Structures are given as structure tokens and as C-alpha cells.
PDB file of C-alpha atoms in Angstrom:
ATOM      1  CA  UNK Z   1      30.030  45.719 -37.474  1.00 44.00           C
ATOM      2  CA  UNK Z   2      29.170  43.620 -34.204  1.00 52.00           C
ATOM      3  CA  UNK Z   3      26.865  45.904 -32.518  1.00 62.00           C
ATOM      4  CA  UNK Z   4      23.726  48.013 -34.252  1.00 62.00           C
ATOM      5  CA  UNK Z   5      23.786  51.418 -34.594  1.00 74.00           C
ATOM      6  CA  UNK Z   6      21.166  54.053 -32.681  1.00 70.00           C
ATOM      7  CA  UNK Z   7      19.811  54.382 -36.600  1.00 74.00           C
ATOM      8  CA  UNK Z   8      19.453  50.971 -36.759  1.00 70.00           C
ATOM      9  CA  UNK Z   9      17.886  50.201 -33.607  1.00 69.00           C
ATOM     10  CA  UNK Z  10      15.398  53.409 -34.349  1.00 69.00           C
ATOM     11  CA  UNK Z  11      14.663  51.869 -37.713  1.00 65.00           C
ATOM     12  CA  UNK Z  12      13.631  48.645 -36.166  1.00 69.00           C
ATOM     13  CA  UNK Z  13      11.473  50.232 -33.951  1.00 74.00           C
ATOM     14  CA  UNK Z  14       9.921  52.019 -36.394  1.00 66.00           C
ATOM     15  CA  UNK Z  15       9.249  48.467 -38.340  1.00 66.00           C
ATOM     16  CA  UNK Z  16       6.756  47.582 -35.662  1.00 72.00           C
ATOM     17  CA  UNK Z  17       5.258  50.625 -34.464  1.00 68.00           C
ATOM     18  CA  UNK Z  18       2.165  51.202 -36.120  1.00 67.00           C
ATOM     19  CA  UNK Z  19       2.048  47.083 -35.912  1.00 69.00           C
ATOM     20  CA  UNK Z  20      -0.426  47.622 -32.440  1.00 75.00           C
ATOM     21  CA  UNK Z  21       0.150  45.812 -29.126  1.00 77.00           C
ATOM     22  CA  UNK Z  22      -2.182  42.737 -29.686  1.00 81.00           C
ATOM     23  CA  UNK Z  23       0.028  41.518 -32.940  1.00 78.00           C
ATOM     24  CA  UNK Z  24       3.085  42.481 -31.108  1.00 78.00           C
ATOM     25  CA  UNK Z  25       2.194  40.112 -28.873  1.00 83.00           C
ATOM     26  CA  UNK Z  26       1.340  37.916 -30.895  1.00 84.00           C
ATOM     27  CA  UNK Z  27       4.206  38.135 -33.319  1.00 80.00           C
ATOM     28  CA  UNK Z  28       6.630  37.658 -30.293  1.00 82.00           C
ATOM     29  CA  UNK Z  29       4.329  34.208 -28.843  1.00 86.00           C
ATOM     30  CA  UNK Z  30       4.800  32.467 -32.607  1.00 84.00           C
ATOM     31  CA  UNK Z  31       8.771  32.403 -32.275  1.00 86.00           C
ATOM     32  CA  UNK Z  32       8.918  33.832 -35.336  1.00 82.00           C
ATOM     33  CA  UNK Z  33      11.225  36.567 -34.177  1.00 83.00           C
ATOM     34  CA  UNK Z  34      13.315  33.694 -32.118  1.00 86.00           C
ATOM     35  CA  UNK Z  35      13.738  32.199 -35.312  1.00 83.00           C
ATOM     36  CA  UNK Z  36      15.154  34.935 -37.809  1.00 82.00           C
ATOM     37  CA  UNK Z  37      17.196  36.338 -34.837  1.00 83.00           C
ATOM     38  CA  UNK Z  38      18.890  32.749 -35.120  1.00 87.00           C
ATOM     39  CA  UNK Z  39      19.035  32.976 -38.812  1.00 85.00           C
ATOM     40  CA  UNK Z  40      21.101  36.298 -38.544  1.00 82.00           C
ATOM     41  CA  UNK Z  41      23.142  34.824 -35.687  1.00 85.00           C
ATOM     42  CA  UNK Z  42      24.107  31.563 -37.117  1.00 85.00           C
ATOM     43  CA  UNK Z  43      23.698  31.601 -40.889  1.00 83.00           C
ATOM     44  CA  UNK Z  44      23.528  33.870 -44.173  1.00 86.00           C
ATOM     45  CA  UNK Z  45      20.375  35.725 -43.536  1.00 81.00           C
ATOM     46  CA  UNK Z  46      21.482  36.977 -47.421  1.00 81.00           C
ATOM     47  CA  UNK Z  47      21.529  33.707 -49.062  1.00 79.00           C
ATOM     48  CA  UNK Z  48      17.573  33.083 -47.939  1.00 77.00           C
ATOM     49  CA  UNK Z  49      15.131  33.092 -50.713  1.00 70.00           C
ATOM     50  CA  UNK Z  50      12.621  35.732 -49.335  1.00 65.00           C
ATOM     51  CA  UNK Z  51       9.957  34.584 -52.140  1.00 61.00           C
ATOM     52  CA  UNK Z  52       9.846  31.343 -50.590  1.00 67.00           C
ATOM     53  CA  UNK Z  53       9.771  32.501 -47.337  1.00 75.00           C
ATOM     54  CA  UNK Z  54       6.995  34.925 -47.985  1.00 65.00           C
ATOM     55  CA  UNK Z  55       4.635  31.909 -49.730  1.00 62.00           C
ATOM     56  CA  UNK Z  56       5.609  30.144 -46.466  1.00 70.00           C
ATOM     57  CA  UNK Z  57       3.950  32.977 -44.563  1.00 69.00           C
ATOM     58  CA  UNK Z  58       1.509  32.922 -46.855  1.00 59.00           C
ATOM     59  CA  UNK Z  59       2.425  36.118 -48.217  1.00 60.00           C
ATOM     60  CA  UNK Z  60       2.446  36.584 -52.171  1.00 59.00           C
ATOM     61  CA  UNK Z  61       5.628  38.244 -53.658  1.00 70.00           C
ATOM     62  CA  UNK Z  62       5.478  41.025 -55.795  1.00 85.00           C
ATOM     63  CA  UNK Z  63       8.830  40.888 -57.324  1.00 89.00           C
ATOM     64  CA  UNK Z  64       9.913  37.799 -59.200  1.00 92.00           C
ATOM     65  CA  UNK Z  65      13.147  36.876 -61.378  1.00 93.00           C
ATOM     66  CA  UNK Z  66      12.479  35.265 -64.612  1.00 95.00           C
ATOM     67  CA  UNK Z  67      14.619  33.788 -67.001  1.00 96.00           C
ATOM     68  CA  UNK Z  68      14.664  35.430 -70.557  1.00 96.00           C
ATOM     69  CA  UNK Z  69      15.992  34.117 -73.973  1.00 95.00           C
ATOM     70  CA  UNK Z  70      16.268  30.563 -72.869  1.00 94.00           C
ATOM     71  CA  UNK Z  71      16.225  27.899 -75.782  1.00 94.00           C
ATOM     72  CA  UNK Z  72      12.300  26.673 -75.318  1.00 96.00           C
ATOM     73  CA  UNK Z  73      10.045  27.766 -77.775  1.00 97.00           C
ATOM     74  CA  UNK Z  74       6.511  28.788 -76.845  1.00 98.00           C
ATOM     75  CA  UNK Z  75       4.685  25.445 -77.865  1.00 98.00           C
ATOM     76  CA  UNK Z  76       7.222  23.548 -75.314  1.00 98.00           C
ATOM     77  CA  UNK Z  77       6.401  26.566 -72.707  1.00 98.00           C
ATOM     78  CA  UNK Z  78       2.833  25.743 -72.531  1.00 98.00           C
ATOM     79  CA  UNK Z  79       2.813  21.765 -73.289  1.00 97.00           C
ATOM     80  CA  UNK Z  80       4.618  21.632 -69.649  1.00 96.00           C
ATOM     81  CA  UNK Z  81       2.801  24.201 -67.966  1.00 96.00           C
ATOM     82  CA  UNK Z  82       0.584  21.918 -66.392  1.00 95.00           C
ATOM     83  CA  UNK Z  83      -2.211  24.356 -66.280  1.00 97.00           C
ATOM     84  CA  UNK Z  84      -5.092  25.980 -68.922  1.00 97.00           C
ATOM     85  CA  UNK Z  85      -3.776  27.910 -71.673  1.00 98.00           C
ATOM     86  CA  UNK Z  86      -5.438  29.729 -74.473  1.00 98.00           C
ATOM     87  CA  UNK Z  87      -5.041  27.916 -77.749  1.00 97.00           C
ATOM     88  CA  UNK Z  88      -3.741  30.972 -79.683  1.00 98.00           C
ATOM     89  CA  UNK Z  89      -0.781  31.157 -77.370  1.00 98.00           C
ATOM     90  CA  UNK Z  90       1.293  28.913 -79.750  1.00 98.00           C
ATOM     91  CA  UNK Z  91       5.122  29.200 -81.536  1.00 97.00           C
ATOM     92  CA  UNK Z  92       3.802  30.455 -84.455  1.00 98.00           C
ATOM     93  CA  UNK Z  93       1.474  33.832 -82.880  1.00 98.00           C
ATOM     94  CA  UNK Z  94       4.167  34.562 -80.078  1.00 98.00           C
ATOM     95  CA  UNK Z  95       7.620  33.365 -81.246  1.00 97.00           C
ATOM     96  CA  UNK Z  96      10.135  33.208 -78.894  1.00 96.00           C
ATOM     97  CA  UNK Z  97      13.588  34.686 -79.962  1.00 90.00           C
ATOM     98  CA  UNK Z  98      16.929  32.419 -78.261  1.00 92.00           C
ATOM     99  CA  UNK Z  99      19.842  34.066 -76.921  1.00 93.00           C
ATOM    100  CA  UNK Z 100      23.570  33.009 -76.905  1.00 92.00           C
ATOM    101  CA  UNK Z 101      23.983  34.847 -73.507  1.00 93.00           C
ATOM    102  CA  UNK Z 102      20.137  34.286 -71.666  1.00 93.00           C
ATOM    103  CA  UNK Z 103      19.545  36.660 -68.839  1.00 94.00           C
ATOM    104  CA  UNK Z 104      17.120  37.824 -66.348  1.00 95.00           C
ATOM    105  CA  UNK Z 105      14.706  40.307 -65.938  1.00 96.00           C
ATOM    106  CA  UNK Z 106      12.983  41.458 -62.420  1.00 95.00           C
ATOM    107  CA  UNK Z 107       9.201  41.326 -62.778  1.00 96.00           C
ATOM    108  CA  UNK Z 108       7.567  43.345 -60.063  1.00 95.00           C
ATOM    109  CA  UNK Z 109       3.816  42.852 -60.068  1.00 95.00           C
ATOM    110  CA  UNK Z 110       1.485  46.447 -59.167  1.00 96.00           C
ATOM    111  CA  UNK Z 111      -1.903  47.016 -57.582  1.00 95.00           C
ATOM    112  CA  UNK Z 112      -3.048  49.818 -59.148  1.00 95.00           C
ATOM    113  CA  UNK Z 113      -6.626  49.070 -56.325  1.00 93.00           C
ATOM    114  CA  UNK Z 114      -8.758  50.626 -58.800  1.00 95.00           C
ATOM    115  CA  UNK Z 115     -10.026  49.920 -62.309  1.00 97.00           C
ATOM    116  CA  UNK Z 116      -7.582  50.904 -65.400  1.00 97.00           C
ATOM    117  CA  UNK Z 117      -7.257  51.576 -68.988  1.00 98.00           C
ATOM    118  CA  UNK Z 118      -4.159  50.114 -70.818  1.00 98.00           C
ATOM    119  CA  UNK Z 119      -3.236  54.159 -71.115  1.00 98.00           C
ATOM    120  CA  UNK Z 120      -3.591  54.493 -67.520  1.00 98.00           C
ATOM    121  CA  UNK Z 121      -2.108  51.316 -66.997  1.00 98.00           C
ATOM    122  CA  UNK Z 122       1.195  52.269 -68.983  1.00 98.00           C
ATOM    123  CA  UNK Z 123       1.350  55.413 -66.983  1.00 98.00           C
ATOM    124  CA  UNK Z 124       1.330  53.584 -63.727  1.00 97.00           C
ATOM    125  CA  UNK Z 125       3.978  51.476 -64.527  1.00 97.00           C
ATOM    126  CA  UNK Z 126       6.012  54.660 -66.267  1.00 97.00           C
ATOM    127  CA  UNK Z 127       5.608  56.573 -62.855  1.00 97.00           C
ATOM    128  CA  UNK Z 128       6.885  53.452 -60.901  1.00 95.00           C
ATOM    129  CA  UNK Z 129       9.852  53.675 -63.023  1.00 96.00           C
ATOM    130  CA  UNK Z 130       8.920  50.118 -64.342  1.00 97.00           C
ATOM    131  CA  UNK Z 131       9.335  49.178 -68.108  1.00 98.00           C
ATOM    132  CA  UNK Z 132       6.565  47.865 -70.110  1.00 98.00           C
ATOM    133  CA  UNK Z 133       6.497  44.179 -70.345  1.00 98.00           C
ATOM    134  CA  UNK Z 134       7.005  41.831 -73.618  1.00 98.00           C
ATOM    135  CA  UNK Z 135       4.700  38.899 -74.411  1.00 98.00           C
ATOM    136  CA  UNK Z 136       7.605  36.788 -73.603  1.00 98.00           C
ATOM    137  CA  UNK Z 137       7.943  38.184 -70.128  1.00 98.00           C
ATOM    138  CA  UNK Z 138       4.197  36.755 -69.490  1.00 98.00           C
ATOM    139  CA  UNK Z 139       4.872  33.519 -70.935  1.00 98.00           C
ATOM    140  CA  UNK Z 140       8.194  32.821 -69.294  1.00 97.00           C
ATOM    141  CA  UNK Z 141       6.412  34.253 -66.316  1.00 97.00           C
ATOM    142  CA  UNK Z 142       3.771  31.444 -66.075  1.00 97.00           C
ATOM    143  CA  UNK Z 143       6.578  29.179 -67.135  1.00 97.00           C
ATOM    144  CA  UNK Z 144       8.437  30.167 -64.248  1.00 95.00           C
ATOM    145  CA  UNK Z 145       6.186  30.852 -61.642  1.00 94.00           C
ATOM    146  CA  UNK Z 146       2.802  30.271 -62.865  1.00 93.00           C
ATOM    147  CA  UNK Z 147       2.155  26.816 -60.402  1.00 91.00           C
ATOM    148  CA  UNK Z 148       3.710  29.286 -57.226  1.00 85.00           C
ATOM    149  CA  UNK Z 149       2.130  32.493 -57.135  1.00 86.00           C
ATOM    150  CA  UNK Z 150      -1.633  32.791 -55.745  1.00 82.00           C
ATOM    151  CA  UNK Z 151      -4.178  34.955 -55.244  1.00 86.00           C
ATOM    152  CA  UNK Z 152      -7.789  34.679 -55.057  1.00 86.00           C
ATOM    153  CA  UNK Z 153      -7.974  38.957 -54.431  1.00 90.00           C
ATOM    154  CA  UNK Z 154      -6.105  39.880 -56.886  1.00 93.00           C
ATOM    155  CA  UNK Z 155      -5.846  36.718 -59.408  1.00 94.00           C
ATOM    156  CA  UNK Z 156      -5.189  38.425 -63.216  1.00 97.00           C
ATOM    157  CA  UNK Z 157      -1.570  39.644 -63.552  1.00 97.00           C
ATOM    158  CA  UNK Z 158      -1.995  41.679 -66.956  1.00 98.00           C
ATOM    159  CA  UNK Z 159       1.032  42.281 -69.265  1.00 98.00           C
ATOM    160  CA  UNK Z 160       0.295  45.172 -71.348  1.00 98.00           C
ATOM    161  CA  UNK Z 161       3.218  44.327 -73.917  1.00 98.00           C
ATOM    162  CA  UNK Z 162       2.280  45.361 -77.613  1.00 98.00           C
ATOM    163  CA  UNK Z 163      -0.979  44.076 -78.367  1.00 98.00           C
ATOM    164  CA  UNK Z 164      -0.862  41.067 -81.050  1.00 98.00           C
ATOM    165  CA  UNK Z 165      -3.893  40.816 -83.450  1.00 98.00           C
ATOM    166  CA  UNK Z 166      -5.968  37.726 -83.420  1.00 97.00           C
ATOM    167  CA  UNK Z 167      -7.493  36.029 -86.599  1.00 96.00           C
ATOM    168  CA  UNK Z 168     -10.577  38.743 -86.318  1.00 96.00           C
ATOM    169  CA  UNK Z 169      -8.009  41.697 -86.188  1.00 97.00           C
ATOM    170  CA  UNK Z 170      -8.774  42.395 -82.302  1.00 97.00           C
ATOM    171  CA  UNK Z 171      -5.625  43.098 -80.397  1.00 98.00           C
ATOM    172  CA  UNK Z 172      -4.967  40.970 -77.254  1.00 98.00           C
ATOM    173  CA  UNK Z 173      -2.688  40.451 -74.807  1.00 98.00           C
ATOM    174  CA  UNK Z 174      -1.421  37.889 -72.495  1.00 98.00           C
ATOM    175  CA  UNK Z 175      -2.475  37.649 -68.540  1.00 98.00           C
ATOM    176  CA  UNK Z 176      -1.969  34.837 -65.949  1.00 98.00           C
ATOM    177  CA  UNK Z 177      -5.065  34.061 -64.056  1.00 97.00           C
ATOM    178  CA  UNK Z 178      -3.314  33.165 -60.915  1.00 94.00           C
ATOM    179  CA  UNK Z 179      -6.920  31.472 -58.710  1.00 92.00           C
ATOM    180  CA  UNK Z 180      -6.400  28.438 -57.709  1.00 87.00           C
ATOM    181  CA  UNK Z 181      -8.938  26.131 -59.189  1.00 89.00           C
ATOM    182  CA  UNK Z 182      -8.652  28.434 -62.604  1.00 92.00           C
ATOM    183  CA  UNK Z 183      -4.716  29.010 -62.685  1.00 96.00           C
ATOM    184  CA  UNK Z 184      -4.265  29.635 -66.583  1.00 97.00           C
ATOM    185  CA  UNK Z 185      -2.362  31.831 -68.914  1.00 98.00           C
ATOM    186  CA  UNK Z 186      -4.657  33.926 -71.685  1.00 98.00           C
ATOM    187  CA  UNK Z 187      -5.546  36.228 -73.695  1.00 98.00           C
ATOM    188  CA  UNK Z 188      -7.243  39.997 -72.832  1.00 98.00           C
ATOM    189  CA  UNK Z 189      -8.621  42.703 -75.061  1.00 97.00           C
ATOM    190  CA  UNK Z 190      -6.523  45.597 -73.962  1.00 98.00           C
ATOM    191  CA  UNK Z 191      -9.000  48.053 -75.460  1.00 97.00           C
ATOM    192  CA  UNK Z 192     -11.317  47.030 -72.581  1.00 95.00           C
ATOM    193  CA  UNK Z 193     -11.130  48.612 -68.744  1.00 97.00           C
ATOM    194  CA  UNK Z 194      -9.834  46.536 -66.459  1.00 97.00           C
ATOM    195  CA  UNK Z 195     -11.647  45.974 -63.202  1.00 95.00           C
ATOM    196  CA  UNK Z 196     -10.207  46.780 -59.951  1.00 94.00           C
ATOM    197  CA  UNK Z 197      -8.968  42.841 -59.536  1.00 93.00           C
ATOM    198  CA  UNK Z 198      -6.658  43.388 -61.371  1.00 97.00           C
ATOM    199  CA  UNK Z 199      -2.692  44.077 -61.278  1.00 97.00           C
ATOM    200  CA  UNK Z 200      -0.050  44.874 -63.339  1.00 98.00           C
ATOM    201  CA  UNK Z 201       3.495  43.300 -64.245  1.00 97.00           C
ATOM    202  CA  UNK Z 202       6.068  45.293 -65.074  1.00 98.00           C
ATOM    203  CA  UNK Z 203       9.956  45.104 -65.823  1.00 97.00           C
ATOM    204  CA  UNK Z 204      12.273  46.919 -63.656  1.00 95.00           C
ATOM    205  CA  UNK Z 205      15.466  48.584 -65.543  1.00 93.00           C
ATOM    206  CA  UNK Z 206      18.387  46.752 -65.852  1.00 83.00           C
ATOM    207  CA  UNK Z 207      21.395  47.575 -64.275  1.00 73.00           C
ATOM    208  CA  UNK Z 208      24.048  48.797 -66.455  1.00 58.00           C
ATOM    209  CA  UNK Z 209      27.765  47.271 -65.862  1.00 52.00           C
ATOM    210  CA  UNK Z 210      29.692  49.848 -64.099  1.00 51.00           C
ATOM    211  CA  UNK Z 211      33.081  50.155 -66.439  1.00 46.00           C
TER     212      UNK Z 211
END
């Protein structure tokens, strides 16, 4: 196709409608729109990763690929974070299962903007058609992206996988405090309500091989 289509060009428009005439303006006066027009006309606009080009803008992602059933145990995980971690997060409390055939798993991170319970948290992520998470999805998450994703609004990405027990019986589960001064990966008592700082991670479905 070499020229757009009247849906197209509508659906553009409708992009930057509601953006208001000042940003326009100022949108069009950064070159910004110079510059991806010359992506599209000269390269793959396809093969760009949008996650780093959104922490370029200075815009957090919200959905992330990570990695699953690679061949590092937990201990290895967080001896090469690089960052705080709690010292119950070890091989031994949150084992790690290999696979022959690793694959990956889209995490897509949700602002509920209000305060939660783990039920109402678990509905929120079963009305966004998102799966609930495993431990190992929030420790190969912080693996994986724990040094790259920021946010001082929003810093505690809570996993609300099946609650392990701690030596006192409590449950907890794993969250990644994302600030940047206090980036670390913990532990959360579930049976608390979360404050309205807080987001959730969950896994989207797989896609099934089409036979």
C-alpha cells in the first residue's frame, strides 16, 4: 500500500485531537514528528523497540516480555540483581523450575488508581483478561527489567501469585519497588489493602499455535 487510506488518515487525526493546540504546536517544533515520519520512510518502523523508545521519552512501559524457565536458579537471580532484595527470597523458599524449551510470557503492568484488596486485585486482572502471575514471573521480572523500569508515582508493582508462608506462617508475596533511590524486590502481606500507589502485574494469555 503506497498511499493511506481516508480511515487511516481519519484515525490519525483522531490521535491528536483532544491533544489541544499549544502541544500540537509544540509536538510539531521538537521534530519529533520529522523524525518518526523518517523512520517509516526509510527504515523498519516494526523492528523498533517501543519500550526503549518510550523510557527515551521518558515514558514508562506497561507491557514487558520476560524470559521464563531459563536455567538460573533464584539465589543466582538476586546475587546479580544489583539492587536490595529481601533475604527470604532465596532457592530454597521460591525454587525455580528449568525448562528444556524456555519461553516468554507478556507482563502487562495495571493501575487499578485506587486502593485494592488481593480479591479485588484478582478481579481486576480477571476482567482485563490478564492471568494471575507466578512468583517466578516477579523474580524474572526484576531480573529482567528491574534496573529499567521507574516510577516514583506509582513505584510497587505487586504480583499476587499464590501467597508463600514465611517462617511465622504469614503468607507473602513478591513486589518490585521500582523508586529510584529504593529500587528492590520484596516481600508483601497480601492479606493487607493496598494503597492507591500501587499497580498490578499480570500475565497476558498465550497464544495458542494455529494447526
Amino acid at each position: 500500500m503506497t498511499n493511506a487510506t481516508f480511515p487511516q488518515a481519519k484515525h490519525l487525526i483522531e490521535v491528536f485531537e483532544t491533544l489541544g493546540s499549544g502541544r500540537l504546536q509544540a509536538l510539531f517544533a521538537s521534530g519529533l514528528l520529522i523524525d518518526l515520519r523518517r523512520c517509516a520512510a526509510e527504515l523498519d518502523p516494526t523492528k523498533v523497540n517501543r519500550d526503549e523508545f518510550q523510557r527515551i521519552l521518558g515514558l514508562d512501559p506497561t507491557l514487558f516480555r520476560v524470559k521464563m524457565g531459563g536455567s538460573n536458579n533464584t539465589d543466582q537471580i538476586t546475587a546479580a540483581l544489583g539492587f536490595a532484595f529481601n533475604e527470604w527470597i532465596t532457592r530454597a523458599n521460591f525454587p525455580l523450575t528449568p525448562s528444556a524449551t524456555p519461553w516468554e510470557d507478556e507482563i502487562e503492568i495495571v493501575d487499578p488508581g485506587c486502593s485494592f484488596t488481593e480479591e479485588e486485585g484478582l478481579k481486576i486482572l480477571k476482567d482485563k483478561g490478564l492471568e494471575r502471575p507466578t512468583y517466578e514471573h516477579g523474580i524474572r521480572f526484576a531480573e529482567q527489567h528491574g534496573k529499567t523500569t521507574t516510577s516514583e508515582k506509582k513505584p510497587f508493582v505487586i504480583f499476587l501469585h499464590e501467597a508463600w508462608l514465611d517462617p511465622d506462617r504469614d503468607r507473602r508475596i513478591v513486589y518490585l519497588d521500582r523508586r529510584a533511590e529504593d529500587r528492590g524486590l520484596y516481600l508483601d502481606d497480601p492479606d493487607r489493602r493496598f494503597r492507591g500507589f500501587c499497580v498490578l502485574a499480570g500475565v497476558r494469555p498465550r497464544k495458542q499455535p494455529q494447526s
